[in-house]
XYZ file of C-alpha atoms in Angstrom:
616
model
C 0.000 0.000 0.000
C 1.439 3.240 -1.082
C 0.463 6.701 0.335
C -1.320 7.931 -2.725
C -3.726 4.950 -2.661
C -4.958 5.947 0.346
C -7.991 5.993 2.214
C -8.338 2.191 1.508
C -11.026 0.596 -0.040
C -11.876 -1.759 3.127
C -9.283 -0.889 6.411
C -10.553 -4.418 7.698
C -12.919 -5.701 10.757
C -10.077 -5.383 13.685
C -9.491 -7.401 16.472
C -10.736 -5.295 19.268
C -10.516 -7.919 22.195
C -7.319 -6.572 23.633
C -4.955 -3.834 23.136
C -2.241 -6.119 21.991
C -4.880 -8.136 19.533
C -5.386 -4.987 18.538
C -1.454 -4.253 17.275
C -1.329 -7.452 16.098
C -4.232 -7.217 13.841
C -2.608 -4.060 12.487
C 0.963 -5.809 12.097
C -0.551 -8.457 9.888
C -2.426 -6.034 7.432
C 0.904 -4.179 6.907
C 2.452 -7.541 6.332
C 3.450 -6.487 2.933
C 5.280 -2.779 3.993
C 7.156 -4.633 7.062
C 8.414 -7.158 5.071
C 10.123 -3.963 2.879
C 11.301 -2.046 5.787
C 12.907 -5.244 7.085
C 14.652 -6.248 3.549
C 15.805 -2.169 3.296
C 16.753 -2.462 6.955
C 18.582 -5.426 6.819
C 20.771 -3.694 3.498
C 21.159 -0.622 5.725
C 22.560 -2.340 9.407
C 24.260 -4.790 7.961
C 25.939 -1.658 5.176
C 26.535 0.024 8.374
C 28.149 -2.750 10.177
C 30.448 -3.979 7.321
C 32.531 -0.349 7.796
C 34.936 -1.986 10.621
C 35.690 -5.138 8.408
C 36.623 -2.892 5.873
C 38.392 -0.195 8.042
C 40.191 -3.221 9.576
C 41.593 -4.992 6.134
C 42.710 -1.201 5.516
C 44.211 -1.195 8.684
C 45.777 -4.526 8.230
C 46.987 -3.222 4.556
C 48.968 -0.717 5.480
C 50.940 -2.766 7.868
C 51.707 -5.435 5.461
C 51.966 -2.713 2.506
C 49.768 -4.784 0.528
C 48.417 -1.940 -2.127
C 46.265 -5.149 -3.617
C 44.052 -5.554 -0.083
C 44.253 -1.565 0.282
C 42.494 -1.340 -3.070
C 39.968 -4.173 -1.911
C 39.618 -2.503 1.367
C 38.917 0.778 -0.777
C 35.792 -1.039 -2.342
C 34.290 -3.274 -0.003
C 34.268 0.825 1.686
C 32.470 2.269 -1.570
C 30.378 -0.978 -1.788
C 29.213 -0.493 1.752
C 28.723 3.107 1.517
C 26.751 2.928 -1.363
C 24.466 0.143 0.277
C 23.814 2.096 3.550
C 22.868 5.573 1.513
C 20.277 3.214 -0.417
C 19.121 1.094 2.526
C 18.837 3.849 4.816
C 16.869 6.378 2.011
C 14.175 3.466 1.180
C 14.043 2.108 4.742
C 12.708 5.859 5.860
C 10.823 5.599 2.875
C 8.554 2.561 4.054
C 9.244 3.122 7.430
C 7.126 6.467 6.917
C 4.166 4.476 4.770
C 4.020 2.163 7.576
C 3.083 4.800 9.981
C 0.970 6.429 7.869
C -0.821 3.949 6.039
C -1.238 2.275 9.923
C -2.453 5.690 11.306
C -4.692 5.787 8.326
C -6.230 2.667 8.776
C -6.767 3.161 12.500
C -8.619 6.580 11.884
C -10.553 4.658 9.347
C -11.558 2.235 11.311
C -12.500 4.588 14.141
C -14.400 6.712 11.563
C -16.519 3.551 10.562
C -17.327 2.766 14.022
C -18.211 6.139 15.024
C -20.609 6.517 11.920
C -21.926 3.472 13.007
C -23.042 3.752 16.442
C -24.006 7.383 15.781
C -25.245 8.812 18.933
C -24.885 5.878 21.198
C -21.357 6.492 21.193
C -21.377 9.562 23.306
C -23.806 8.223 25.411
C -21.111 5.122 26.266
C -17.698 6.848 25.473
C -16.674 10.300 26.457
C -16.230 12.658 23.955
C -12.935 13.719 24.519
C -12.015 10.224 25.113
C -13.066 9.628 21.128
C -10.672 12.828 20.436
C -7.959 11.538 22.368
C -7.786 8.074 20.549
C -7.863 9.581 16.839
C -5.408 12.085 17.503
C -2.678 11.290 19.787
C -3.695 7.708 20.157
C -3.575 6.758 16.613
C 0.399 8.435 16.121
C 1.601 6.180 18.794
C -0.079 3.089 17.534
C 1.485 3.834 14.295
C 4.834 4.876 15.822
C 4.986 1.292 17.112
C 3.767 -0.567 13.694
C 6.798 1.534 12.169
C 9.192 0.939 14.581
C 8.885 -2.977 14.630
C 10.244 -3.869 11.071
C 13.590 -1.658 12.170
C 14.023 -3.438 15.199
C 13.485 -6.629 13.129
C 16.524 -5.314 11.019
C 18.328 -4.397 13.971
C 17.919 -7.468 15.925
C 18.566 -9.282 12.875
C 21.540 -7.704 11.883
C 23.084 -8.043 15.941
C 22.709 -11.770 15.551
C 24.788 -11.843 11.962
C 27.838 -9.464 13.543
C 27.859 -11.406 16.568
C 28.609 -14.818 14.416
C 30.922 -13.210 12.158
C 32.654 -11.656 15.002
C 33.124 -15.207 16.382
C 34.547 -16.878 12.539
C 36.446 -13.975 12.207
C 38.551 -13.981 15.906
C 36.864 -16.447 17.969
C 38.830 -15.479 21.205
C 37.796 -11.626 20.828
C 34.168 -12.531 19.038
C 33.251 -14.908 21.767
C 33.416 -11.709 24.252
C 31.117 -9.780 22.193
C 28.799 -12.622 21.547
C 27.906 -13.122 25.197
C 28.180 -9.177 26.177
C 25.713 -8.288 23.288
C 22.760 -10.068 24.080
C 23.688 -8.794 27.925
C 23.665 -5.692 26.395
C 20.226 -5.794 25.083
C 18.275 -7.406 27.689
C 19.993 -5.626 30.726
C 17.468 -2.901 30.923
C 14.758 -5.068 30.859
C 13.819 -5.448 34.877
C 13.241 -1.624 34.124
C 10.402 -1.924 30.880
C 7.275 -2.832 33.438
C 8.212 0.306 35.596
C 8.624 2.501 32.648
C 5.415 0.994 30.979
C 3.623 1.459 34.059
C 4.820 5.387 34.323
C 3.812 5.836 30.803
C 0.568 4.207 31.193
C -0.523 6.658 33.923
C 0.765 9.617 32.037
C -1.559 8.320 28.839
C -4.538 7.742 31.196
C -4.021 11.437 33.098
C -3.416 12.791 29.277
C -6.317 11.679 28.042
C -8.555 12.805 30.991
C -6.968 15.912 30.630
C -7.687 16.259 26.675
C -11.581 14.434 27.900
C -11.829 17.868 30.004
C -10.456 20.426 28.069
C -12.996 19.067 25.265
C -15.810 18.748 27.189
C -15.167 22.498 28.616
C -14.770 24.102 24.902
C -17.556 22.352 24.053
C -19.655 23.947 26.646
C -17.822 27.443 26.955
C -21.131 29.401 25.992
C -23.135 27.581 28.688
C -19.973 28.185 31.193
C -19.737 31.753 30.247
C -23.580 32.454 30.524
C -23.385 30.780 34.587
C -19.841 32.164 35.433
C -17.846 28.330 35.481
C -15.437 29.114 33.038
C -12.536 29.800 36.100
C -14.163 26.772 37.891
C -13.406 24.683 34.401
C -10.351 26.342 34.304
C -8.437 25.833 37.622
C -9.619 22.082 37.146
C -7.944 22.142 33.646
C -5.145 23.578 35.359
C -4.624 21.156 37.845
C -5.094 18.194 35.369
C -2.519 19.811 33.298
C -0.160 19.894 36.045
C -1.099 15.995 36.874
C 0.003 15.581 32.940
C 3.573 17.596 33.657
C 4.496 15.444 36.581
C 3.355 12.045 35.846
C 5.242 13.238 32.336
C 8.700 14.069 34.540
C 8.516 10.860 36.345
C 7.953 8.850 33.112
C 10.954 10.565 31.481
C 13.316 10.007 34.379
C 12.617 6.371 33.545
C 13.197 6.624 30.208
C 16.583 8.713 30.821
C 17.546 5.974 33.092
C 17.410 2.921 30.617
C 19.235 5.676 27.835
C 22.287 6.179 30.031
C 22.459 2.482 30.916
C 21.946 1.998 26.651
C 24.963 3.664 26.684
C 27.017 2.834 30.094
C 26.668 -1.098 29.132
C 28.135 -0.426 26.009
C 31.256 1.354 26.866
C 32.302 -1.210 29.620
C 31.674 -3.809 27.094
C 34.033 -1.424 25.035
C 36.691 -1.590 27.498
C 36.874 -5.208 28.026
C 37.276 -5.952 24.702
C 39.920 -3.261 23.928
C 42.051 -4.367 27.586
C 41.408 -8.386 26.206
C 42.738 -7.377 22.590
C 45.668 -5.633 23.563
C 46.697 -8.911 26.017
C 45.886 -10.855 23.461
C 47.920 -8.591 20.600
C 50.941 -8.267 22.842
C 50.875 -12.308 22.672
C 50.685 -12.527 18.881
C 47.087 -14.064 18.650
C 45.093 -11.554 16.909
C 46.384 -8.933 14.213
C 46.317 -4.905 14.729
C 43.634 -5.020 11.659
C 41.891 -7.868 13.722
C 41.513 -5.794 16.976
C 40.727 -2.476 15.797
C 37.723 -4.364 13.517
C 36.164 -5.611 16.677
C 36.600 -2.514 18.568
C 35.025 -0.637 15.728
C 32.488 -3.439 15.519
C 30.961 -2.818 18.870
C 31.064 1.189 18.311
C 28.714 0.430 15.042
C 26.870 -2.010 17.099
C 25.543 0.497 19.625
C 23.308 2.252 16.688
C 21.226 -0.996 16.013
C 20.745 -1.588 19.982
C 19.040 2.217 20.021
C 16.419 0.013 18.244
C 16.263 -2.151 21.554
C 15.196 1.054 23.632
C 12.846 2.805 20.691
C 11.030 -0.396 20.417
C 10.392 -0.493 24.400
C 9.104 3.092 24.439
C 6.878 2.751 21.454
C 5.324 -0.432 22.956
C 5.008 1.113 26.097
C 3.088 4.029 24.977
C 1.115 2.577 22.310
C -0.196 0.072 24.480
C -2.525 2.001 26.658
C -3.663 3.972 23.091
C -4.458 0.453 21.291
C -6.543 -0.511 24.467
C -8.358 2.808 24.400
C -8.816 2.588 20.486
C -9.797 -0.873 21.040
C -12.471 -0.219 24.030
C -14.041 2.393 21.454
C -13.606 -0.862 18.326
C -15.072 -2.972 20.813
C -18.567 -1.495 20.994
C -21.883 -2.615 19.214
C -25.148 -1.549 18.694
C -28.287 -3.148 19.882
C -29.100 -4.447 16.558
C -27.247 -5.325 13.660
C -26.637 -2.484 11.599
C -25.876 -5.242 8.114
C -29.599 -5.897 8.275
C -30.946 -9.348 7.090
C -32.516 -8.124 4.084
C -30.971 -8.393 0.752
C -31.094 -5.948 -1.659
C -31.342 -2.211 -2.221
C -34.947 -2.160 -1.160
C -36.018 1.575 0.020
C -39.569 0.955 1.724
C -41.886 3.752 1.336
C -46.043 4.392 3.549
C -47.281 4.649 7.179
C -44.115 5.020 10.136
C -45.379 3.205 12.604
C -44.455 2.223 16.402
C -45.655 -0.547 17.583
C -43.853 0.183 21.172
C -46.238 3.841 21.554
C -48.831 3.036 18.998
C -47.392 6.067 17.281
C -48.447 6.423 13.247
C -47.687 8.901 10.745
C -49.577 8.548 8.014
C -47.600 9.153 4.415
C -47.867 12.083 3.322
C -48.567 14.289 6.723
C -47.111 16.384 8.916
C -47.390 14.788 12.014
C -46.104 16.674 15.375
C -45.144 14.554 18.465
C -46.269 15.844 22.089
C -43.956 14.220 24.632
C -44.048 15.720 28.005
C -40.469 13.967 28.721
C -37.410 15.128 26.650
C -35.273 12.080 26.991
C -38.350 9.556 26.277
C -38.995 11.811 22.878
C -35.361 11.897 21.899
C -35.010 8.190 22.372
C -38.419 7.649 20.359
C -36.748 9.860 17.548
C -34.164 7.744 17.466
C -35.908 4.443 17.275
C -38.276 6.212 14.675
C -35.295 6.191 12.013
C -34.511 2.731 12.934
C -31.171 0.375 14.469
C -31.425 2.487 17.244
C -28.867 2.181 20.301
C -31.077 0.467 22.715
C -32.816 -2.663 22.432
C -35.862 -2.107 21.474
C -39.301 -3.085 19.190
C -38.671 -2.300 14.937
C -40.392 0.264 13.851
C -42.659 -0.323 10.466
C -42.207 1.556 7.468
C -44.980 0.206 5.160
C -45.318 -2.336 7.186
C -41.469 -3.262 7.064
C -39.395 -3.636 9.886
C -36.446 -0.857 9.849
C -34.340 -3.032 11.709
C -34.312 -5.650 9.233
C -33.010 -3.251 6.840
C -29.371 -2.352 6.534
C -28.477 0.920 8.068
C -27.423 2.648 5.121
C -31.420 1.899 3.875
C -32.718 2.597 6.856
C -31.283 6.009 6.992
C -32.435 6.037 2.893
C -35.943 6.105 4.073
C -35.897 7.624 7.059
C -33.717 10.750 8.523
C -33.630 11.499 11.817
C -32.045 14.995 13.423
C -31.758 15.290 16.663
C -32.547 18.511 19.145
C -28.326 18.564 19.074
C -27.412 18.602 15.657
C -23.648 19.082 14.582
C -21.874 21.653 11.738
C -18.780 20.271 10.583
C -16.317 23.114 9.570
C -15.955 24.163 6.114
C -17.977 26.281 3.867
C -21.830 26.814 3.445
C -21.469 24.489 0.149
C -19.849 22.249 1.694
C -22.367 21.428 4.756
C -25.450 21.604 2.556
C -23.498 19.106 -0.015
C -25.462 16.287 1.131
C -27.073 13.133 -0.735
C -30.194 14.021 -1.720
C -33.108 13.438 -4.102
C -32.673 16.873 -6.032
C -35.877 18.290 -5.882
C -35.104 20.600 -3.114
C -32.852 22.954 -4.221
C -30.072 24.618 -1.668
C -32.562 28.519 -1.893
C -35.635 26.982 -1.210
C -34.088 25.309 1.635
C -32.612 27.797 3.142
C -35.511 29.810 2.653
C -37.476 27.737 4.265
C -35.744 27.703 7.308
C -35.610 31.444 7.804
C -31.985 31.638 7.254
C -31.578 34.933 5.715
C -30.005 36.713 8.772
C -27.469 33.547 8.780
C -26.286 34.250 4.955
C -25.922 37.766 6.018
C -24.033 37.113 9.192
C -21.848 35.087 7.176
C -21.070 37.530 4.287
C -20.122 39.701 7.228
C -18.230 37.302 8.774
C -15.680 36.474 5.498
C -13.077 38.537 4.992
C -13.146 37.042 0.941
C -16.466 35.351 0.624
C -18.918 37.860 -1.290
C -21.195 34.738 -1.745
C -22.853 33.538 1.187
C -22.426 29.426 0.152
C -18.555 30.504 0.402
C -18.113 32.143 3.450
C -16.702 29.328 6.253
C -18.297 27.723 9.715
C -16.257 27.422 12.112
C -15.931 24.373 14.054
C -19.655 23.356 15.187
C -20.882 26.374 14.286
C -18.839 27.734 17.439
C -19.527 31.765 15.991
C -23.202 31.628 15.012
C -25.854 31.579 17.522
C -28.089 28.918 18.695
C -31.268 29.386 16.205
C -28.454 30.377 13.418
C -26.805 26.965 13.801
C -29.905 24.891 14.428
C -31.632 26.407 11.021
C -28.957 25.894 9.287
C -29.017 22.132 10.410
C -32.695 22.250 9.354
C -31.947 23.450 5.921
C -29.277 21.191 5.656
C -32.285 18.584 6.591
C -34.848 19.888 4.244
C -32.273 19.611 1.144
C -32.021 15.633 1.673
C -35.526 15.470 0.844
C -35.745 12.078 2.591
C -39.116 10.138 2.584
C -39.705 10.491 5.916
C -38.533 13.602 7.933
C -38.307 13.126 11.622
C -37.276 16.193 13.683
C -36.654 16.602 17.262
C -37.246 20.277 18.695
C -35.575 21.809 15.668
C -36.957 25.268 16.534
C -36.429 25.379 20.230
C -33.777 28.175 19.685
C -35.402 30.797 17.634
C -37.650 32.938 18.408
C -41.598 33.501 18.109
C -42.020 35.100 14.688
C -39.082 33.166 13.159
C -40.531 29.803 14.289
C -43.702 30.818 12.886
C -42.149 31.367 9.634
C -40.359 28.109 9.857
C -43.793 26.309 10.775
C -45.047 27.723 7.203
C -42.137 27.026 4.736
C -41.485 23.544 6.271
C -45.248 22.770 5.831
C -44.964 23.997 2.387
C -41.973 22.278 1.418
C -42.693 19.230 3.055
C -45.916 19.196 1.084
C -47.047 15.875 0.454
C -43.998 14.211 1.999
C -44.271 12.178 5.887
C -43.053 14.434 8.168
C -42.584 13.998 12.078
C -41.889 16.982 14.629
C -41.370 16.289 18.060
C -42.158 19.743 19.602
C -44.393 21.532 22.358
C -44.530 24.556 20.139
C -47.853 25.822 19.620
C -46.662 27.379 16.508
C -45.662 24.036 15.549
C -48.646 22.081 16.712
C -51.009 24.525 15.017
C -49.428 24.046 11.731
C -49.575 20.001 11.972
C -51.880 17.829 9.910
C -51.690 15.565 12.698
C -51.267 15.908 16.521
C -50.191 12.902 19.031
C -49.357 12.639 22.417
C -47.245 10.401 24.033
C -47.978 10.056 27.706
C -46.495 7.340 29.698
C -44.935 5.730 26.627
C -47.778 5.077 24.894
C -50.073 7.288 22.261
C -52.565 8.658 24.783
C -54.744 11.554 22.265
C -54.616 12.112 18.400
C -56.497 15.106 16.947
C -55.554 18.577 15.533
C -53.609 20.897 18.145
C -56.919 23.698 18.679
C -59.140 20.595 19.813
C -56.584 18.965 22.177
C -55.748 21.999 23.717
C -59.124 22.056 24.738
C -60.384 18.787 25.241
C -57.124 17.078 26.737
C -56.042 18.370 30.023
C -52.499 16.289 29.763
C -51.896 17.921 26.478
C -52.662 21.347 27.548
C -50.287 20.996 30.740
C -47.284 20.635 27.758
C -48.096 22.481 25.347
C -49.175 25.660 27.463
C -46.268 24.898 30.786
C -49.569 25.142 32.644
C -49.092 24.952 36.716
C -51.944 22.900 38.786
C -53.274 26.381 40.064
C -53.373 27.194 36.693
C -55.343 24.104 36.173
C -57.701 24.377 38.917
C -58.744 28.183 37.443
C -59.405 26.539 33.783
C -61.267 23.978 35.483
C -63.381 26.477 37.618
C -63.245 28.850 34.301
C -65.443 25.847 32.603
C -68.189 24.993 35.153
C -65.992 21.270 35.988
C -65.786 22.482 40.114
C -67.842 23.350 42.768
C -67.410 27.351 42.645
C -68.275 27.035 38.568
C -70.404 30.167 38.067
C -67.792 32.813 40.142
C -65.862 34.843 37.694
C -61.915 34.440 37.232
C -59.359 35.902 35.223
C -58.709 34.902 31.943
C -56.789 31.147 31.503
C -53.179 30.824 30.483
C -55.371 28.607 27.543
C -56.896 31.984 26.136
C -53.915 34.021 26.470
C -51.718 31.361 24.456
C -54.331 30.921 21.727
C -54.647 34.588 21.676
C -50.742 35.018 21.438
C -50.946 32.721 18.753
C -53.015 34.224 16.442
C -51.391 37.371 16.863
C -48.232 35.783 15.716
C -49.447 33.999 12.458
C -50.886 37.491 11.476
C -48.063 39.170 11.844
C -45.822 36.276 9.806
């Protein structure tokens, strides 16, 4: 796999049942690129540790004055040269794709699971947890892919030296065949403290990154109640939790470098005082010596690999067990569907859980005195919700039985949270979509004129409103801009069947008036589901339900529920008990019927109301 090719076609179903499953998984669909970096590494080390053969026959030339192993000491030098300048440029080379491409294929896979468990993933895994794993998580899982094929050279090329060392001068090779492998394992008893310190620096990290998250993502609210220093001393003192745990980590660390180097250099000095006894005695040659000496100066480059390797397992451990938590989760039902097909049902929605129907073609609005219990209906309206739960019928088809990319075909869901991405107006409205809405009428019908203004204003090069920017979520527009602009972006789909939760509840009463008009209008003769207590709203509906105690409880238009159903009219109008008890007294229903009383919260809504649509 070469950079260029990517994102791939299919990054693969990973093995999410451990952290180390997890690396593995990855290790075996870059199979291909670490079998590269360990042929280029192997040409590089072994390039690398040639130089002290041939600095030694050099060495050994000029004593003897042999101009004949001078000149072959001249290019075995060029040869090996020339082979670690190659080796070394194309082991970087695929070293780098293999970080990439296994960052890339992390991110994808994270990207896939995220789309699919839409909004039950918050609900089970912090947001800033998510961040955390495909940003700084996903760099150290790929840090370790790339660093195992060089460590495979380097071990690799240890091993070779150390039996050439021992045919070449078995009395000096033998030394440096033991000491190596001492060499590489001595700062082992250290790797489970140094794992552990890096651990807790991950795990304080990515609480840390969790907070700061969560507190940019709710600076307005923090601002509007006075938390932001609150927010801010704890982000402070997680910070500082990051700094130290970070300090004792890299003591550790520091540690097992200076004994990466220590080990070497007394390893050094025993071979150079056992050389020189053994020179002075006429058993090995001055070429012979100084090629072992140089041997185990080349030698310490390769066993840097030893160390790297440690620290990238170390702290890519803890991120492939957070990646793979996040991997690990499913939704309640299966998203694949078990029917075959590109079948896109079309008729009635119906619940069987509430008894809730919208017929085809309606606008139906949704009364549901509990927020939670009418966002988790919306969800389960658009089917494969999070929860376990009854399938809802489209024409009399099961929406769980579909796959999820038909189910969300037929039926689109937004919720009362609805997310911009950043980029340009063009480029959140470029949705799929039928292409019988068009991007004005959209926009127009969700009162969005101030927004395309505020956005001209906004660009410092954008004299066209669809290519001025958003920033992240919308972060500089207001509450009722972002959320119409999430309902236009809705409209435009043009989906069969519309389901919106709240998607006014930030604007105010003569722009949600407005909005109750052109959504009727361009919604005309599609299904369409609101769940709202908006009188503007309800007025405007075809159809009125409400949901009490889970299940459909009243079904008429909004002016006859208002009166007839007491349970409605305690939603719709935020009616108190003593303003209950007057409406009931108003009406003859109690014992002091015929005294006079001031006028109902009932009249003075309906009143309000009409007032409103005249003005629109």
């Amino acid at each position: 796999m070469q950079i260029q090719d990517l994102p791939y076609p299919d990054p693969g179903v990973p093995d999410a049942r451990s952290g180390p499953r997890f690396l593995w998984w990855l290790f075996r669909n870059q199979l291909d690129g670490q079998l590269k970096a360990l042929a280029w590494g192997l040409l590089h080390f072994l390039s690398v540790s040639a130089l002290p053969f041939c600095v030694g026959v050099a060495v050994q030339a000029v004593v003897d004055r042999s101009g004949r192993q001078l000149a072959l000491a001249g290019g075995l030098l060029a040869l090996c040269c020339a082979g670690n300048a190659i080796g070394e440029t194309f082991l970087h080379r695929t070293a780098v794709t293999n970080w990439i491409t296994a960052a890339a294929r992390v991110q994808q896979v994270l990207a896939r699971k995220t789309a699919q468990l839409g909004s039950a993933l918050t609900r089970r895994v912090a947001a800033g947890e998510v961040v955390a794993v495909s940003t700084g998580d996903v760099e150290k899982i790929g840090w370790f892919v790339e660093a195992w094929s060089r460590f495979t050279a380097a071990a690799v090329t240890i091993v070779v030296v150390c039996v050439g060392l021992v045919v070449y001068q078995p009395e000096l090779g033998t030394v440096v065949a033991v000491g190596l492998p001492v060499l590489a394992i001595a700062v082992l008893p250290l790797l489970p403290r140094a794992t552990r310190r890096a651990d807790v620096q991950r795990e304080k990290a990515g609480r840390a990154t969790e907070l700061a998250s969560d507190t940019v993502a709710g600076l307005r609210v923090l601002r509007g109640i006075g938390g932001e220093e609150l927010f801010l001393d704890r982000y402070r003192s997680a910070s500082q939790e990051v700094r130290h745990a970070a300090v004792r980590s890299a003591r550790m660390w520091s540690l097992i470098s200076a004994i990466q180097v220590l080990m070497p250099g007394l390893l050094l000095i025993a071979v150079v005082w056992y050389g020189v006894h053994l020179a002075r005695q006429g058993q090995v040659s001055i070429g012979e010596l100084v090629t072992v000496y140089s041997s185990i100066m080349i030698l310490t480059y390769p066993l840097r690999h030893f160390e790297e390797i440690a620290m990238a397992y170390s702290f890519s451990r803890p991120s492939a067990r957070r990646a793979a938590r996040v991997l690990s989760l499913e939704r309640a039902t299966d998203t694949g569907g078990s029917r075959d097909g590109s079948e896109v049902p079309s008729g009635d929605l119906y619940d069987p859980a509430t008894g809730l129907l919208a017929p085809t073609g309606l606008l139906t609005a949704v009364v549901c005195g509990d927020p939670d219990a009418a966002g988790r209906l919306a969800e389960r309206l658009g089917g494969h919700p999070s929860e376990e739960s009854t399938s809802v019928l489209l024409g009399g088809v099961p929406l769980d039985e579909l796959p999820l990319d038909n189910a969300r075909t037929a039926v689109l869901v937004q919720d009362k949270d609805p997310v911009l991405l950043s980029g340009t107006l063009r480029e959140l409205l470029d949705v799929p979509r039928s292409g019988d809405v068009r991007p004005e009428d959209a926009l127009a019908a969700a009162q969005c004129e101030d927004v395309l203004a505020a956005l001209v204003q906004g660009s410092l090069d954008a004299d066209d409103p669809m290519d001025a920017r958003i920033t992240e979520r919308g972060r500089s527009l207001s509450g009722g801009q972002r959320q119409r602009l999430a309902l236009a972006r809705s409209l435009i789909t043009d989906p069969g069947v519309l389901v919106l939760d709240e998607p006014t509840s930030a604007v105010d009463s003569h722009t949600e008036a407005r909005i109750a008009h052109g959504v009727r209008e361009l919604r005309a003769g599609r299904t369409t589901v609101v769940f709202t207590s908006s009188p503007l709203l309800l007025d405007r509906a075809d159809r009125v339900v409400l949901i009490h105690d889970g299940e459909v409880a009243a079904v008429g238009l909004h002016r006859e529920l208002v009166h007839a159903e007491p349970r409605y009219r305690a939603v719709v109008t935020r009616e108190t008990e003593e303003e209950a008890a007057e409406t009931k007294t108003a009406r003859g229903d109690g014992p002091t019927g015929n005294q006079p009383v001031k006028a109902s919260s009932l009249e003075e809504v309906l009143k309000e109301l009409e007032e409103i649509e005249e003005s629109a």
